mmCIF file of C-alpha atoms in Angstrom:
data_model
loop_
_atom_site.group_PDB
_atom_site.id
_atom_site.type_symbol
_atom_site.label_atom_id
_atom_site.label_comp_id
_atom_site.label_asym_id
_atom_site.label_seq_id
_atom_site.Cartn_x
_atom_site.Cartn_y
_atom_site.Cartn_z
ATOM 1 C CA MET A 17 20.312 -82.961 2.964
ATOM 2 C CA VAL A 18 16.763 -82.449 2.921
ATOM 3 C CA ASP A 19 15.235 -79.274 1.683
ATOM 4 C CA MET A 20 12.573 -78.225 4.379
ATOM 5 C CA ASP A 21 10.556 -75.504 2.992
ATOM 6 C CA VAL A 22 7.647 -76.544 5.009
ATOM 7 C CA GLU A 23 4.294 -75.812 3.976
ATOM 8 C CA SER A 24 1.286 -76.486 5.886
ATOM 9 C CA ALA A 25 -2.262 -75.382 4.737
ATOM 10 C CA GLU A 26 -2.065 -72.344 2.449
ATOM 11 C CA VAL A 27 -4.490 -70.153 4.243
ATOM 12 C CA ASP A 28 -4.671 -67.246 6.690
ATOM 13 C CA GLU A 29 -3.648 -67.394 10.138
ATOM 14 C CA LYS A 30 -7.082 -67.467 11.435
ATOM 15 C CA GLU A 31 -8.906 -70.764 12.266
ATOM 16 C CA ARG A 32 -10.092 -72.860 9.408
ATOM 17 C CA HIS A 33 -13.407 -74.706 9.091
ATOM 18 C CA ALA A 34 -14.636 -77.216 6.692
ATOM 19 C CA THR A 35 -15.663 -75.737 3.204
ATOM 20 C CA TRP A 36 -18.761 -76.137 1.515
ATOM 21 C CA LEU A 37 -16.859 -78.240 -1.104
ATOM 22 C CA GLU A 38 -15.564 -80.637 1.791
ATOM 23 C CA LEU A 39 -18.956 -81.170 3.056
ATOM 24 C CA PHE A 40 -20.338 -81.919 -0.078
ATOM 25 C CA PHE A 41 -17.278 -84.476 -0.727
ATOM 26 C CA ASP A 42 -17.992 -86.013 2.926
ATOM 27 C CA LEU A 43 -21.532 -87.133 1.735
ATOM 28 C CA ILE A 44 -19.741 -89.645 0.079
ATOM 29 C CA ALA A 45 -18.901 -91.100 3.594
ATOM 30 C CA VAL A 46 -22.695 -91.195 4.435
ATOM 31 C CA ALA A 47 -23.124 -93.629 1.180
ATOM 32 C CA GLY A 48 -19.923 -95.544 1.904
ATOM 33 C CA VAL A 49 -20.742 -96.141 5.715
ATOM 34 C CA SER A 50 -24.172 -97.403 4.803
ATOM 35 C CA GLN A 51 -23.299 -99.851 2.294
ATOM 36 C CA LEU A 52 -20.375 -101.190 4.581
ATOM 37 C CA ALA A 53 -22.665 -101.534 7.362
ATOM 38 C CA HIS A 54 -24.999 -103.692 5.461
ATOM 39 C CA LEU A 55 -22.303 -106.307 5.312
ATOM 40 C CA LEU A 56 -22.741 -107.148 8.945
ATOM 41 C CA HIS A 57 -26.696 -107.465 8.805
ATOM 42 C CA GLY A 58 -28.224 -110.597 9.260
ATOM 43 C CA GLU A 59 -26.243 -113.396 11.120
ATOM 44 C CA PRO A 60 -22.628 -112.540 9.912
ATOM 45 C CA GLY A 61 -19.957 -115.076 10.047
ATOM 46 C CA ALA A 62 -16.235 -114.925 10.079
ATOM 47 C CA ARG A 63 -15.792 -114.084 6.499
ATOM 48 C CA ASP A 64 -18.405 -111.244 6.694
ATOM 49 C CA PHE A 65 -16.236 -109.701 9.221
ATOM 50 C CA ALA A 66 -13.138 -110.119 7.241
ATOM 51 C CA TYR A 67 -15.155 -108.583 4.406
ATOM 52 C CA TYR A 68 -16.047 -105.650 6.379
ATOM 53 C CA ALA A 69 -12.636 -105.195 8.084
ATOM 54 C CA VAL A 70 -10.679 -104.852 4.450
ATOM 55 C CA LEU A 71 -13.223 -103.051 2.634
ATOM 56 C CA PHE A 72 -13.862 -100.538 5.442
ATOM 57 C CA CYS A 73 -9.911 -99.889 5.391
ATOM 58 C CA ALA A 74 -9.757 -99.271 1.873
ATOM 59 C CA PHE A 75 -13.059 -96.917 1.829
ATOM 60 C CA TRP A 76 -11.439 -95.223 4.699
ATOM 61 C CA MET A 77 -7.822 -94.805 3.291
ATOM 62 C CA THR A 78 -9.141 -93.486 -0.137
ATOM 63 C CA TRP A 79 -11.244 -90.615 1.691
ATOM 64 C CA THR A 80 -8.293 -89.871 4.124
ATOM 65 C CA CYS A 81 -5.962 -89.240 0.808
ATOM 66 C CA PHE A 82 -8.548 -86.687 -0.694
ATOM 67 C CA THR A 83 -9.160 -85.135 2.965
ATOM 68 C CA LEU A 84 -5.788 -84.549 3.577
ATOM 69 C CA TYR A 85 -5.087 -83.229 -0.005
ATOM 70 C CA GLY A 86 -7.889 -80.337 0.938
ATOM 71 C CA ASN A 87 -6.573 -80.025 4.323
ATOM 72 C CA VAL A 88 -2.959 -79.103 2.828
ATOM 73 C CA ALA A 89 -4.188 -77.045 -0.252
ATOM 74 C CA GLY A 90 -6.709 -75.098 1.419
ATOM 75 C CA ASP A 91 -8.149 -72.366 -0.967
ATOM 76 C CA ARG A 92 -6.052 -73.758 -3.679
ATOM 77 C CA THR A 93 -7.721 -77.040 -3.686
ATOM 78 C CA ARG A 94 -8.782 -78.084 -7.093
ATOM 79 C CA ILE A 95 -12.663 -78.808 -7.486
ATOM 80 C CA ARG A 96 -12.343 -81.426 -9.906
ATOM 81 C CA ILE A 97 -10.035 -83.510 -8.160
ATOM 82 C CA LEU A 98 -12.274 -83.825 -5.062
ATOM 83 C CA LEU A 99 -15.404 -84.498 -7.323
ATOM 84 C CA ALA A 100 -13.313 -87.100 -9.137
ATOM 85 C CA GLY A 101 -12.485 -88.634 -5.756
ATOM 86 C CA MET A 102 -16.143 -88.429 -4.719
ATOM 87 C CA PHE A 103 -17.304 -90.205 -7.951
ATOM 88 C CA GLY A 104 -14.813 -92.944 -7.519
ATOM 89 C CA MET A 105 -15.618 -93.513 -3.959
ATOM 90 C CA ALA A 106 -19.231 -93.774 -4.732
ATOM 91 C CA VAL A 107 -18.626 -96.468 -7.429
ATOM 92 C CA MET A 108 -16.707 -98.175 -4.673
ATOM 93 C CA ALA A 109 -19.552 -97.958 -2.302
ATOM 94 C CA ALA A 110 -21.974 -99.155 -4.919
ATOM 95 C CA ALA A 111 -19.903 -102.084 -5.354
ATOM 96 C CA VAL A 112 -19.525 -103.221 -1.660
ATOM 97 C CA GLN A 113 -22.702 -105.785 -1.936
ATOM 98 C CA GLY A 114 -21.247 -106.971 -5.246
ATOM 99 C CA VAL A 115 -18.122 -107.435 -3.527
ATOM 100 C CA HIS A 116 -19.784 -109.648 -0.910
ATOM 101 C CA ASP A 117 -21.562 -112.021 -3.520
ATOM 102 C CA GLY A 118 -18.638 -111.923 -6.163
ATOM 103 C CA ARG A 119 -20.510 -109.804 -8.774
ATOM 104 C CA HIS A 120 -18.393 -106.466 -8.355
ATOM 105 C CA MET A 121 -14.985 -107.622 -6.945
ATOM 106 C CA GLN A 122 -12.968 -106.498 -9.968
ATOM 107 C CA ALA A 123 -14.790 -103.207 -10.438
ATOM 108 C CA PHE A 124 -14.269 -102.285 -6.586
ATOM 109 C CA ALA A 125 -10.393 -103.236 -6.820
ATOM 110 C CA VAL A 126 -9.782 -100.944 -10.106
ATOM 111 C CA VAL A 127 -11.774 -98.117 -8.998
ATOM 112 C CA TYR A 128 -9.505 -98.278 -5.488
ATOM 113 C CA ILE A 129 -6.392 -98.430 -7.464
ATOM 114 C CA LEU A 130 -7.143 -95.488 -9.614
ATOM 115 C CA MET A 131 -8.418 -93.653 -6.582
ATOM 116 C CA ARG A 132 -5.080 -94.153 -5.008
ATOM 117 C CA ILE A 133 -2.844 -93.264 -7.745
ATOM 118 C CA LEU A 134 -5.006 -90.164 -8.321
ATOM 119 C CA GLY A 135 -4.277 -89.403 -4.486
ATOM 120 C CA SER A 136 -0.718 -89.801 -5.078
ATOM 121 C CA ARG A 137 -0.521 -87.853 -8.106
ATOM 122 C CA VAL A 138 -1.904 -84.558 -6.669
ATOM 123 C CA TRP A 139 1.006 -84.299 -4.275
ATOM 124 C CA GLN A 140 3.573 -84.855 -7.494
ATOM 125 C CA ALA A 141 1.673 -82.199 -9.205
ATOM 126 C CA ARG A 142 2.132 -80.091 -6.143
ATOM 127 C CA GLY A 143 5.556 -80.728 -5.932
ATOM 128 C CA GLN A 144 5.303 -81.595 -2.432
ATOM 129 C CA VAL A 145 5.897 -84.833 0.167
ATOM 130 C CA LEU A 146 3.286 -84.906 2.957
ATOM 131 C CA LEU A 147 5.755 -85.769 5.607
ATOM 132 C CA ASP A 148 3.181 -86.508 8.920
ATOM 133 C CA TRP A 149 1.296 -89.066 6.318
ATOM 134 C CA PRO A 150 3.373 -90.546 3.867
ATOM 135 C CA THR A 151 0.662 -93.094 3.055
ATOM 136 C CA ALA A 152 -1.022 -90.386 1.194
ATOM 137 C CA GLN A 153 1.725 -90.683 -1.589
ATOM 138 C CA PHE A 154 2.742 -94.160 -0.862
ATOM 139 C CA THR A 155 1.610 -96.702 -3.579
ATOM 140 C CA LEU A 156 3.374 -99.699 -2.735
ATOM 141 C CA GLY A 157 0.176 -101.084 -1.209
ATOM 142 C CA VAL A 158 -1.617 -100.749 -4.511
ATOM 143 C CA ILE A 159 0.733 -103.415 -5.981
ATOM 144 C CA PRO A 160 -1.281 -106.500 -4.403
ATOM 145 C CA TRP A 161 -4.517 -104.719 -5.340
ATOM 146 C CA THR A 162 -3.349 -104.716 -9.041
ATOM 147 C CA LEU A 163 -2.222 -108.334 -8.875
ATOM 148 C CA SER A 164 -5.566 -109.316 -7.610
ATOM 149 C CA VAL A 165 -7.552 -108.225 -10.817
ATOM 150 C CA TRP A 166 -6.275 -111.430 -12.496
ATOM 151 C CA VAL A 167 -6.759 -113.579 -9.440
ATOM 152 C CA ASP A 168 -9.679 -115.625 -8.484
ATOM 153 C CA ALA A 169 -11.081 -115.585 -4.803
ATOM 154 C CA PRO A 170 -10.160 -116.423 -2.031
ATOM 155 C CA ALA A 171 -6.633 -115.355 -3.147
ATOM 156 C CA ARG A 172 -8.124 -111.845 -4.366
ATOM 157 C CA TYR A 173 -8.776 -111.426 -0.960
ATOM 158 C CA TRP A 174 -5.773 -112.132 0.650
ATOM 159 C CA LEU A 175 -4.047 -109.803 -1.671
ATOM 160 C CA TRP A 176 -6.509 -106.981 -0.730
ATOM 161 C CA ALA A 177 -5.469 -107.670 3.113
ATOM 162 C CA ALA A 178 -1.627 -107.517 2.010
ATOM 163 C CA GLY A 179 -2.115 -104.296 0.484
ATOM 164 C CA ILE A 180 -4.140 -102.826 3.390
ATOM 165 C CA ALA A 181 -1.241 -104.174 5.671
ATOM 166 C CA LEU A 182 1.640 -102.307 3.707
ATOM 167 C CA ASP A 183 -0.265 -99.370 3.828
ATOM 168 C CA LEU A 184 -0.528 -99.404 7.551
ATOM 169 C CA TRP A 185 3.149 -100.370 7.687
ATOM 170 C CA ALA A 186 3.866 -97.293 5.973
ATOM 171 C CA THR A 187 1.750 -95.293 8.393
ATOM 172 C CA PHE A 188 3.994 -96.177 11.184
ATOM 173 C CA GLY A 189 7.259 -97.620 9.626
ATOM 174 C CA MET A 190 7.893 -94.869 6.790
ATOM 175 C CA ASN A 191 9.895 -91.775 7.742
ATOM 176 C CA GLY A 192 8.649 -89.032 5.624
ATOM 177 C CA GLU A 193 11.807 -86.792 5.797
ATOM 178 C CA ARG A 194 13.835 -89.752 4.593
ATOM 179 C CA PHE A 195 11.188 -90.329 1.687
ATOM 180 C CA LEU A 196 11.631 -86.919 0.802
ATOM 181 C CA GLU A 197 15.352 -86.834 0.777
ATOM 182 C CA ARG A 198 15.679 -90.031 -1.361
ATOM 183 C CA VAL A 199 13.296 -88.395 -3.847
ATOM 184 C CA GLN A 200 15.305 -85.271 -3.816
ATOM 185 C CA GLN A 201 18.419 -87.115 -4.446
ATOM 186 C CA ARG A 202 16.674 -89.127 -7.325
ATOM 187 C CA ASP A 203 15.917 -85.797 -9.025
ATOM 188 C CA ALA A 204 19.377 -84.202 -8.335
ATOM 189 C CA GLU A 205 20.922 -87.321 -9.984
ATOM 190 C CA LYS A 206 18.578 -86.900 -12.888
ATOM 191 C CA GLN A 207 19.573 -83.238 -13.339
ATOM 192 C CA ARG A 208 23.454 -84.349 -13.275
ATOM 193 C CA ARG A 209 22.662 -86.743 -16.054
ATOM 194 C CA GLN A 210 21.122 -84.189 -18.172
ATOM 195 C CA ARG A 211 23.928 -81.663 -17.781
ATOM 196 C CA ALA A 212 26.369 -84.544 -18.623
ATOM 197 C CA ARG A 213 24.430 -84.953 -22.010
ATOM 198 C CA ARG A 214 24.241 -81.410 -22.885
ATOM 199 C CA ASP A 215 27.972 -80.993 -22.150
ATOM 200 C CA MET A 216 28.768 -84.021 -24.588
ATOM 201 C CA GLY A 217 26.489 -82.313 -27.134
ATOM 202 C CA GLU A 218 23.431 -84.669 -26.987
ATOM 203 C CA ARG A 219 20.096 -83.472 -27.669
ATOM 204 C CA ASP A 220 17.887 -83.878 -24.772
ATOM 205 C CA ARG A 221 14.426 -82.531 -25.107
ATOM 206 C CA GLY A 222 13.462 -83.317 -21.463
ATOM 207 C CA SER A 223 16.729 -81.160 -20.327
ATOM 208 C CA ARG A 224 14.665 -78.078 -21.225
ATOM 209 C CA SER A 225 12.133 -78.660 -18.217
ATOM 210 C CA ARG A 226 13.961 -78.734 -15.024
ATOM 211 C CA PRO A 227 12.488 -80.665 -12.206
ATOM 212 C CA ALA A 228 10.651 -79.067 -9.740
ATOM 213 C CA ARG A 229 12.059 -78.648 -6.221
ATOM 214 C CA LEU A 230 10.074 -80.827 -3.783
ATOM 215 C CA SER A 231 9.131 -79.210 -0.638
ATOM 216 C CA ALA A 232 7.764 -80.555 2.799
ATOM 217 C CA ALA A 233 4.223 -80.181 3.746
ATOM 218 C CA TYR A 234 2.354 -80.773 6.805
ATOM 219 C CA SER A 235 -1.234 -81.107 7.660
ATOM 220 C CA ASP A 236 -3.462 -78.440 9.699
ATOM 221 C CA PRO A 237 -3.999 -80.288 12.894
ATOM 222 C CA ALA A 238 -7.410 -77.958 13.773
ATOM 223 C CA HIS A 239 -8.899 -78.453 10.464
ATOM 224 C CA LEU A 240 -7.862 -82.093 10.295
ATOM 225 C CA GLY A 241 -9.307 -82.925 13.592
ATOM 226 C CA GLU A 242 -12.831 -81.242 12.467
ATOM 227 C CA ARG A 243 -12.964 -83.299 9.362
ATOM 228 C CA LEU A 244 -12.142 -86.419 11.131
ATOM 229 C CA GLY A 245 -14.820 -85.765 13.963
ATOM 230 C CA LEU A 246 -17.349 -84.932 10.985
ATOM 231 C CA PHE A 247 -16.430 -88.619 9.780
ATOM 232 C CA VAL A 248 -17.260 -90.138 13.151
ATOM 233 C CA LEU A 249 -20.437 -87.842 13.151
ATOM 234 C CA ILE A 250 -21.454 -89.544 10.051
ATOM 235 C CA VAL A 251 -21.031 -93.027 11.514
ATOM 236 C CA LEU A 252 -22.883 -92.268 14.507
ATOM 237 C CA GLY A 253 -25.788 -90.756 12.262
ATOM 238 C CA GLU A 254 -25.652 -94.287 10.413
ATOM 239 C CA GLY A 255 -26.389 -95.830 13.664
ATOM 240 C CA VAL A 256 -29.663 -93.628 14.181
ATOM 241 C CA ALA A 257 -30.460 -94.423 10.478
ATOM 242 C CA GLN A 258 -30.339 -98.133 11.265
ATOM 243 C CA LEU A 259 -32.733 -97.647 14.409
ATOM 244 C CA VAL A 260 -35.246 -95.677 12.228
ATOM 245 C CA ALA A 261 -35.066 -98.076 9.296
ATOM 246 C CA ALA A 262 -35.722 -100.952 11.455
ATOM 247 C CA SER A 263 -38.333 -99.497 13.332
ATOM 248 C CA ALA A 264 -40.010 -98.111 10.354
ATOM 249 C CA ALA A 265 -40.590 -101.595 9.076
ATOM 250 C CA THR A 266 -41.971 -103.349 11.937
ATOM 251 C CA GLU A 267 -44.887 -103.403 14.561
ATOM 252 C CA TRP A 268 -44.703 -100.723 17.582
ATOM 253 C CA ASP A 269 -44.778 -102.346 20.817
ATOM 254 C CA TRP A 270 -43.210 -102.100 24.320
ATOM 255 C CA ALA A 271 -40.378 -104.252 23.344
ATOM 256 C CA LEU A 272 -39.353 -101.750 20.611
ATOM 257 C CA TYR A 273 -39.834 -98.625 22.770
ATOM 258 C CA GLY A 274 -37.479 -99.934 25.248
ATOM 259 C CA LEU A 275 -34.828 -101.203 22.819
ATOM 260 C CA ALA A 276 -35.049 -98.184 20.757
ATOM 261 C CA LEU A 277 -34.714 -95.953 24.006
ATOM 262 C CA GLY A 278 -31.698 -97.807 25.185
ATOM 263 C CA SER A 279 -30.016 -97.814 21.608
ATOM 264 C CA PHE A 280 -30.466 -94.045 21.600
ATOM 265 C CA LEU A 281 -28.996 -93.478 24.752
ATOM 266 C CA LEU A 282 -25.948 -95.489 23.799
ATOM 267 C CA LEU A 283 -25.523 -93.392 20.776
ATOM 268 C CA VAL A 284 -25.730 -90.110 22.815
ATOM 269 C CA MET A 285 -23.373 -91.390 25.183
ATOM 270 C CA LEU A 286 -20.862 -92.514 22.344
ATOM 271 C CA TRP A 287 -21.226 -89.080 20.557
ATOM 272 C CA SER A 288 -20.354 -87.257 23.957
ATOM 273 C CA LEU A 289 -17.120 -89.514 24.452
ATOM 274 C CA SER A 290 -16.014 -88.914 20.886
ATOM 275 C CA LEU A 291 -16.840 -85.223 20.552
ATOM 276 C CA ARG A 292 -17.254 -83.496 23.925
ATOM 277 C CA TYR A 293 -14.548 -85.423 25.697
ATOM 278 C CA GLY A 294 -12.633 -86.508 22.511
ATOM 279 C CA TYR A 295 -11.051 -84.947 19.607
ATOM 280 C CA GLY A 296 -11.190 -85.718 15.748
ATOM 281 C CA GLY A 297 -13.907 -88.295 16.818
ATOM 282 C CA VAL A 298 -11.249 -90.394 18.887
ATOM 283 C CA PRO A 299 -12.709 -90.737 22.529
ATOM 284 C CA GLY A 300 -10.143 -89.173 25.231
ATOM 285 C CA LEU A 301 -7.976 -87.407 22.718
ATOM 286 C CA ALA A 302 -6.676 -84.042 23.666
ATOM 287 C CA PRO A 303 -6.041 -81.447 21.143
ATOM 288 C CA ARG A 304 -2.589 -80.704 22.395
ATOM 289 C CA ALA A 305 -1.866 -84.311 22.159
ATOM 290 C CA PHE A 306 -2.965 -84.667 18.232
ATOM 291 C CA GLN A 307 -0.269 -86.231 16.186
ATOM 292 C CA THR A 308 -1.192 -87.031 12.598
ATOM 293 C CA ARG A 309 -0.101 -90.623 12.232
ATOM 294 C CA THR A 310 -1.361 -91.750 15.496
ATOM 295 C CA ALA A 311 -4.588 -89.832 15.381
ATOM 296 C CA MET A 312 -5.103 -91.148 12.173
ATOM 297 C CA ALA A 313 -4.814 -94.807 12.945
ATOM 298 C CA LEU A 314 -6.806 -94.257 16.144
ATOM 299 C CA HIS A 315 -9.706 -92.728 14.226
ATOM 300 C CA LEU A 316 -9.777 -95.936 11.685
ATOM 301 C CA LEU A 317 -10.152 -98.139 14.499
ATOM 302 C CA THR A 318 -12.769 -95.911 16.274
ATOM 303 C CA ALA A 319 -14.858 -95.505 13.166
ATOM 304 C CA GLY A 320 -14.695 -98.909 12.271
ATOM 305 C CA ALA A 321 -15.737 -100.117 15.861
ATOM 306 C CA LEU A 322 -18.599 -97.555 16.005
ATOM 307 C CA ALA A 323 -19.908 -98.684 12.379
ATOM 308 C CA ALA A 324 -20.099 -102.186 13.566
ATOM 309 C CA VAL A 325 -21.964 -101.054 16.564
ATOM 310 C CA ALA A 326 -24.502 -99.222 14.326
ATOM 311 C CA ALA A 327 -24.992 -102.552 12.484
ATOM 312 C CA GLY A 328 -25.399 -104.482 15.658
ATOM 313 C CA LEU A 329 -28.144 -101.938 17.097
ATOM 314 C CA GLY A 330 -30.220 -101.973 13.914
ATOM 315 C CA ALA A 331 -30.016 -105.969 14.268
ATOM 316 C CA ALA A 332 -31.088 -105.716 18.063
ATOM 317 C CA VAL A 333 -34.194 -104.122 16.931
ATOM 318 C CA GLU A 334 -34.999 -106.723 14.399
ATOM 319 C CA HIS A 335 -34.774 -109.533 17.218
ATOM 320 C CA ARG A 336 -36.283 -107.288 19.793
ATOM 321 C CA HIS A 337 -38.650 -110.293 20.825
ATOM 322 C CA GLY A 338 -35.766 -112.723 21.332
ATOM 323 C CA GLN A 339 -32.309 -113.175 21.820
ATOM 324 C CA LEU A 340 -29.679 -111.911 19.546
ATOM 325 C CA PRO A 341 -27.892 -114.223 17.162
ATOM 326 C CA PRO A 342 -24.447 -114.994 18.888
ATOM 327 C CA SER A 343 -22.546 -113.527 16.004
ATOM 328 C CA VAL A 344 -24.526 -110.073 16.507
ATOM 329 C CA ARG A 345 -24.045 -110.158 20.355
ATOM 330 C CA LEU A 346 -20.336 -110.684 19.542
ATOM 331 C CA LEU A 347 -20.323 -108.057 16.870
ATOM 332 C CA LEU A 348 -21.885 -105.280 19.451
ATOM 333 C CA CYS A 349 -19.836 -106.287 22.382
ATOM 334 C CA VAL A 350 -16.618 -106.378 20.479
ATOM 335 C CA GLY A 351 -17.105 -103.118 18.822
ATOM 336 C CA PHE A 352 -17.997 -101.632 22.358
ATOM 337 C CA ALA A 353 -14.927 -103.320 23.813
ATOM 338 C CA VAL A 354 -12.650 -101.872 21.230
ATOM 339 C CA TYR A 355 -13.986 -98.448 21.596
ATOM 340 C CA VAL A 356 -13.644 -98.343 25.414
ATOM 341 C CA LEU A 357 -9.969 -99.710 25.214
ATOM 342 C CA ILE A 358 -9.175 -96.621 22.586
ATOM 343 C CA GLY A 359 -10.765 -94.261 24.929
ATOM 344 C CA ALA A 360 -8.907 -95.690 28.015
ATOM 345 C CA GLY A 361 -5.460 -95.873 26.293
ATOM 346 C CA VAL A 362 -5.733 -92.473 24.660
ATOM 347 C CA SER A 363 -6.940 -90.881 28.091
ATOM 348 C CA MET A 364 -4.032 -92.213 29.966
ATOM 349 C CA ALA A 365 -1.547 -90.934 27.006
ATOM 350 C CA SER A 366 -3.444 -87.523 26.412
ATOM 351 C CA HIS A 367 -4.110 -86.358 29.895
ATOM 352 C CA SER A 368 -0.753 -87.826 31.900
ATOM 353 C CA THR A 369 -3.189 -90.093 33.717
ATOM 354 C CA SER A 370 -1.257 -92.903 35.711
ATOM 355 C CA TRP A 371 -1.807 -96.502 34.824
ATOM 356 C CA ARG A 372 -3.813 -97.186 37.890
ATOM 357 C CA SER A 373 -6.192 -94.424 37.719
ATOM 358 C CA GLY A 374 -6.661 -95.512 34.105
ATOM 359 C CA LEU A 375 -7.074 -99.076 34.878
ATOM 360 C CA ARG A 376 -9.792 -98.118 37.375
ATOM 361 C CA SER A 377 -11.556 -96.304 34.616
ATOM 362 C CA ALA A 378 -11.422 -98.631 31.932
ATOM 363 C CA LEU A 379 -11.430 -102.201 33.431
ATOM 364 C CA PRO A 380 -15.379 -101.774 34.613
ATOM 365 C CA ALA A 381 -16.240 -100.652 31.145
ATOM 366 C CA LEU A 382 -14.155 -103.294 29.214
ATOM 367 C CA ALA A 383 -15.234 -106.158 31.436
ATOM 368 C CA LEU A 384 -18.981 -105.651 30.730
ATOM 369 C CA PRO A 385 -19.260 -105.874 27.097
ATOM 370 C CA LEU A 386 -16.627 -108.952 27.225
ATOM 371 C CA LEU A 387 -18.666 -110.848 29.923
ATOM 372 C CA ILE A 388 -21.790 -109.937 27.949
ATOM 373 C CA GLY A 389 -20.128 -111.315 24.632
ATOM 374 C CA ALA A 390 -18.977 -114.856 26.306
ATOM 375 C CA PHE A 391 -21.585 -115.502 28.521
ATOM 376 C CA GLY A 392 -24.726 -113.824 27.453
ATOM 377 C CA ASN A 393 -26.233 -116.513 25.434
ATOM 378 C CA GLY A 394 -29.620 -116.365 27.296
ATOM 379 C CA LEU A 395 -30.173 -112.708 27.594
ATOM 380 C CA PRO A 396 -32.809 -111.126 25.589
ATOM 381 C CA SER A 397 -31.996 -108.478 22.858
ATOM 382 C CA VAL A 398 -33.536 -105.653 25.251
ATOM 383 C CA GLY A 399 -31.356 -106.883 27.921
ATOM 384 C CA VAL A 400 -28.150 -106.933 26.084
ATOM 385 C CA VAL A 401 -28.511 -103.130 24.864
ATOM 386 C CA TRP A 402 -29.543 -102.045 28.254
ATOM 387 C CA LEU A 403 -26.602 -103.868 30.114
ATOM 388 C CA LEU A 404 -24.007 -102.242 27.742
ATOM 389 C CA ILE A 405 -25.069 -98.706 28.738
ATOM 390 C CA PRO A 406 -22.947 -98.610 31.946
ATOM 391 C CA SER A 407 -19.707 -99.735 29.950
ATOM 392 C CA VAL A 408 -20.271 -96.323 28.211
ATOM 393 C CA ALA A 409 -21.691 -94.476 31.129
ATOM 394 C CA TRP A 410 -18.655 -95.444 33.343
ATOM 395 C CA PRO A 411 -16.115 -93.589 31.117
ATOM 396 C CA GLN A 412 -18.458 -90.700 30.699
ATOM 397 C CA GLY A 413 -18.605 -90.193 34.338
ATOM 398 C CA TRP A 414 -15.039 -90.326 34.665
ATOM 399 C CA HIS A 415 -14.482 -87.879 32.238
ATOM 400 C CA THR A 416 -17.240 -85.435 33.494
ATOM 401 C CA TRP A 417 -15.426 -85.810 37.232
ATOM 402 C CA ARG A 418 -12.066 -84.582 35.725
ATOM 403 C CA ALA A 419 -13.381 -81.956 33.879
ATOM 404 C CA ARG A 420 -15.086 -80.727 37.318
ATOM 405 C CA ALA A 421 -11.928 -81.261 39.186
ATOM 406 C CA SER A 422 -9.599 -79.459 36.740
ATOM 407 C CA THR A 423 -12.192 -76.514 36.749
ATOM 408 C CA THR A 424 -12.223 -76.470 40.708
ATOM 409 C CA HIS A 425 -8.434 -76.316 40.846
ATOM 410 C CA ALA A 426 -8.113 -73.775 38.275
#
């Protein structure tokens, strides 16, 4: 029988907001997203996309583990734990470019392993199991990363991908209550063995310390939604930084003005869909429909797609006088398509929208980036960016219409 001493964030009943410590910790996301976006610069190929996907997941997973610790611990968060996590993630961010060219592969893997173990140990020290995100204390996915330290490329990258896959499996396939029950049964069996040894007169130093009773913990949805939204805001800020950096390094002309304006409008619409008409940075998500496991997985996809779009917009500025390289055009269009698909699916689930209405809102927005990616070979860079605007404006208008309609009926 599971002991369900449920503990969520240890704060008052009033609504929580991110603390100065958490905001300082999130600065590492700025550095990490920037370095990861650089993997997609130039003319990225299939291997670059694979590097980006695996490293982004590893960085995001580490950030998530420490974010959830602060979310549940609240005012009892230990500053040194978050600062240790911040330093480790800074090393991971600095090693990203070295992973790409083979110089810092081991360093990235070793620090990732240490950060995941530290992120798991904090729950053991607190005597808690986080039921709505078991991945935070689930370290089976670290085993392939550990093996990769003694393996050369390309097998090393396959082991990294296997570790990420195990973590994603734990996200959806692992039952937190059953995990807690197994751990409690193991501790109870340990106590029985200790009592048996004492009854037999054996000396057992360990018997003096009674194992702590584990309790169940849940995240604070409102506070977590704010933290996830801040991460997406950081990713969108990276898009602005890409535009500014690319514009500052080139001559200003009418082509730049047109492309910069179109890119800025795209980022504004993405911000609106994610944070005005979404929740936790996930477009279309309603606060009442927030479920930690699903929301976190959607957040990973959303943030990854937006970071790819940010890199593509920066590359578009560099190629403003000609056509985008096919790989960059594909990067932009697939990133937008993934984002639109997430928004459409979440809207149908969160707002109880019929599938026909959902398809009407999604298909035009989804078809445009896919058509541009597949058949936009002769389009100039400026044309690609401006043609992508309707794919974001369509769901933006749909959400605006729904909001006005609900207000009118109310």
